[in-house]
Coordinates of C-alpha atoms in Angstrom, one line a residue:
Chain A
D1 CA -1.5 84.4 -5.5
T2 CA -5.0 85.5 -4.4
A3 CA -7.2 82.3 -3.3
V4 CA -10.5 82.9 -3.9
S5 CA -11.3 86.7 -5.1
Q6 CA -14.6 88.6 -5.7
T7 CA -15.5 91.8 -7.8
P8 CA -16.6 94.1 -7.6
K9 CA -15.7 94.7 -3.9
Y10 CA -18.3 97.5 -3.2
L11 CA -21.8 97.9 -5.2
V12 CA -24.0 100.6 -4.5
T13 CA -27.4 100.4 -7.0
Q14 CA -30.8 101.5 -6.8
M15 CA -33.9 99.4 -6.1
G16 CA -35.1 97.8 -9.1
N17 CA -31.7 97.2 -10.2
D18 CA -30.2 93.8 -11.7
K19 CA -26.6 93.6 -10.7
S20 CA -23.9 90.3 -10.9
I21 CA -21.0 89.2 -8.7
K22 CA -18.5 87.4 -9.9
C23 CA -15.7 84.9 -7.5
E24 CA -13.0 83.0 -8.7
Q25 CA -10.8 80.6 -7.0
N26 CA -7.2 79.0 -7.7
L27 CA -7.6 76.5 -5.1
G28 CA -8.4 73.9 -7.5
H29 CA -11.6 73.1 -5.3
D30 CA -14.4 71.7 -6.5
T31 CA -17.3 73.1 -4.2
M32 CA -18.1 76.7 -4.2
Y33 CA -20.5 78.5 -2.1
W34 CA -22.1 82.0 -1.6
Y35 CA -22.9 83.2 1.9
K36 CA -24.7 86.6 3.2
Q37 CA -23.3 88.3 5.7
D38 CA -26.5 90.9 7.4
S39 CA -25.8 94.0 9.3
K40 CA -26.1 91.5 12.6
K41 CA -22.7 89.8 11.1
F42 CA -24.5 86.5 10.8
L43 CA -23.4 84.7 8.2
K44 CA -26.1 82.4 6.2
I45 CA -25.3 79.8 3.1
M46 CA -27.4 80.9 0.1
F47 CA -26.1 78.1 -2.3
S48 CA -23.5 75.7 -3.0
Y49 CA -21.9 74.3 -6.1
N50 CA -19.9 70.6 -6.1
N51 CA -18.1 70.4 -10.0
K52 CA -20.5 73.2 -11.5
E53 CA -24.0 71.4 -10.1
L54 CA -26.1 73.1 -7.5
I55 CA -26.2 70.9 -4.3
I56 CA -27.2 73.5 -1.7
N57 CA -30.3 75.9 -2.6
E58 CA -31.3 77.6 0.8
T59 CA -34.9 79.5 0.9
V60 CA -33.3 82.3 -0.9
P61 CA -35.9 84.2 -3.8
N62 CA -35.4 83.7 -6.8
R63 CA -34.6 86.6 -7.4
F64 CA -31.1 85.2 -6.9
S65 CA -29.7 83.1 -9.2
P66 CA -26.4 81.4 -8.9
K67 CA -24.0 80.2 -12.0
S68 CA -20.9 78.1 -12.5
P69 CA -19.9 78.6 -15.7
D70 CA -16.9 75.8 -14.7
K71 CA -15.2 74.4 -11.4
A72 CA -13.4 77.6 -10.6
H73 CA -16.4 80.4 -11.1
L74 CA -19.2 80.9 -9.4
N75 CA -21.3 83.9 -10.5
L76 CA -24.4 85.3 -8.4
H77 CA -27.0 87.3 -10.5
I78 CA -29.1 89.5 -8.7
N79 CA -32.5 90.7 -9.8
S80 CA -34.9 93.5 -8.9
L81 CA -32.6 94.3 -5.9
E82 CA -34.5 95.4 -3.1
L83 CA -33.3 97.3 0.1
G84 CA -33.2 93.6 2.4
D85 CA -30.7 92.6 0.2
S86 CA -27.9 94.9 1.3
A87 CA -25.2 93.1 2.8
V88 CA -21.7 91.8 2.5
Y89 CA -21.9 88.6 0.1
F90 CA -18.5 85.9 0.5
C91 CA -18.1 83.2 -2.0
A92 CA -16.4 80.3 -0.3
S93 CA -14.7 77.4 -2.3
S94 CA -13.4 74.0 -0.4
W95 CA -12.4 70.3 -1.6
G96 CA -15.4 67.9 -0.4
N97 CA -16.3 69.1 3.1
D98 CA -13.8 70.5 4.1
E99 CA -12.1 73.7 5.3
Q100 CA -14.1 76.7 3.4
Y101 CA -11.5 79.8 2.3
F102 CA -13.8 82.8 2.1
G103 CA -13.2 85.5 -0.5
P104 CA -12.9 89.1 0.5
G105 CA -16.5 89.8 0.3
T106 CA -19.0 92.2 -1.7
R107 CA -20.5 95.0 0.0
L108 CA -23.9 95.4 -1.6
T109 CA -25.3 99.0 -1.0
V110 CA -29.6 99.3 -2.0
T111 CA -30.6 102.6 -2.0
Chain B
G2 CA -34.1 72.0 13.0
E3 CA -30.4 72.7 12.1
N4 CA -29.4 75.3 14.4
V5 CA -25.9 76.3 16.3
E6 CA -26.2 78.7 19.0
Q7 CA -23.2 80.5 20.0
H8 CA -22.5 82.2 23.5
P9 CA -21.7 84.4 24.7
S10 CA -22.4 87.3 22.2
T11 CA -19.9 89.9 23.7
L12 CA -16.9 88.9 25.6
S13 CA -14.5 91.6 26.8
V14 CA -11.3 90.6 28.9
Q15 CA -7.8 91.8 30.0
E16 CA -4.9 91.3 28.1
G17 CA -3.4 88.3 29.2
D18 CA -6.3 86.4 30.3
S19 CA -8.4 83.4 29.1
A20 CA -11.2 83.5 26.7
V21 CA -14.1 80.7 26.2
I22 CA -16.6 80.8 23.3
K23 CA -19.2 78.1 23.7
C24 CA -21.6 76.2 20.9
T25 CA -24.0 73.5 21.4
Y26 CA -25.6 71.9 17.6
S27 CA -28.7 69.9 17.3
D28 CA -27.6 67.7 14.3
S29 CA -26.2 64.4 15.9
A30 CA -24.7 63.2 12.4
S31 CA -22.4 66.8 12.5
N32 CA -18.9 65.4 12.4
Y33 CA -16.6 68.6 11.4
F34 CA -16.5 71.8 13.4
P35 CA -14.7 74.7 12.6
W36 CA -13.8 77.8 14.1
Y37 CA -13.3 81.2 12.3
K38 CA -12.0 84.4 13.1
Q39 CA -13.4 87.7 11.3
E40 CA -11.5 90.5 12.0
L41 CA -13.6 94.0 11.3
G42 CA -14.1 94.7 7.2
K43 CA -12.2 91.4 6.4
R44 CA -13.0 87.7 5.5
P45 CA -13.9 84.7 8.1
Q46 CA -10.7 82.7 8.1
L47 CA -10.6 79.5 9.5
I48 CA -8.3 79.4 12.8
I49 CA -8.7 75.8 14.3
D50 CA -10.9 73.1 13.4
I51 CA -12.2 69.8 14.9
R52 CA -13.6 66.4 13.5
S53 CA -15.8 64.1 15.2
N54 CA -13.2 61.3 16.4
V55 CA -11.2 63.5 18.8
G56 CA -12.1 65.3 21.8
E57 CA -9.4 67.7 22.0
K58 CA -7.2 69.5 19.2
K59 CA -4.5 72.5 20.7
D60 CA -2.7 74.8 18.1
Q61 CA -0.2 77.4 20.1
R62 CA -2.6 79.5 22.2
I63 CA -6.2 78.4 20.9
A64 CA -7.7 75.0 21.6
V65 CA -11.0 73.4 20.9
T66 CA -13.2 70.7 23.1
L67 CA -15.7 68.6 21.6
N68 CA -18.3 66.8 23.6
K69 CA -20.7 64.5 21.2
T70 CA -22.8 63.3 23.7
A71 CA -24.0 66.6 25.0
K72 CA -23.5 68.6 21.3
H73 CA -21.7 71.0 22.1
F74 CA -17.8 72.3 21.6
S75 CA -15.8 75.2 23.0
L76 CA -13.1 77.6 21.9
H77 CA -10.6 78.4 23.9
I78 CA -7.9 81.2 23.7
T79 CA -5.1 81.6 26.2
E80 CA -2.9 84.9 27.1
T81 CA -5.3 87.1 24.9
Q82 CA -3.5 90.0 23.1
P83 CA -5.4 93.0 21.4
E84 CA -4.8 91.6 18.3
D85 CA -7.3 88.4 19.0
S86 CA -9.8 90.9 19.2
A87 CA -12.4 90.0 16.3
V88 CA -16.0 88.3 15.9
Y89 CA -15.8 84.4 16.1
F90 CA -17.8 82.1 14.3
C91 CA -18.2 78.6 15.3
A92 CA -19.7 76.1 12.8
A93 CA -21.1 72.3 12.5
S94 CA -21.2 70.6 9.4
I95 CA -24.9 69.1 8.3
T96 CA -24.8 67.2 4.8
D97 CA -23.2 69.1 2.7
K98 CA -23.1 72.4 4.5
L99 CA -21.9 74.4 7.0
I100 CA -24.5 76.0 9.7
F101 CA -22.4 78.8 11.7
G102 CA -23.3 80.1 15.0
T103 CA -24.0 83.8 15.7
G104 CA -21.0 85.2 16.2
T105 CA -19.2 86.4 19.6
R106 CA -17.1 89.7 19.2
L107 CA -14.2 89.4 21.8
Q108 CA -12.3 92.4 22.7
V109 CA -8.9 92.1 24.7
F110 CA -7.9 95.3 26.4
P111 CA -4.5 95.9 27.0

């Protein structure tokens, strides 16, 4: 069984569009994260939720809005997509501050 | 500010040789230091981690050392194999999050 899953795996869209990425974990973890990995492979945290509550919100444009309907799900909605948003977005989960398990990633390409 | 520096950015070794990757961190309150391996097109996966109450940890061919005074930690891979080729990330915990290093691309040549 997949521990952390994301959909879609690939997303190609035009500038100005709005898109969502979904993440689900079946590990029973209480904390979930969104990371952005750019073309240089830098991994940067964007958001973190603990028990459905936002606990980390890095300096991310407010076009990005996370939403956690329950402990097992963390979605990411992006409004007015820009070229610079092109990257691989990874969801991850953990129990508290322990080991983080990453999802397979969503490769977003904005044209 | 919150910072984790990682060196080298690329590392090429011959199969069977050892590889060492070094990281330094800025926040003296950091107490958890994981290492992740990311193969091409795949997700980062934890290979080993160490907590601040331990100076060294070993798991088969990989080991991690931690020097809290100097605020640096290192990954050691012995008897490297071609399948060790990947990008390796160190990370340090800072309050509720992990700050990742910039990655090291390791290539092991047969």
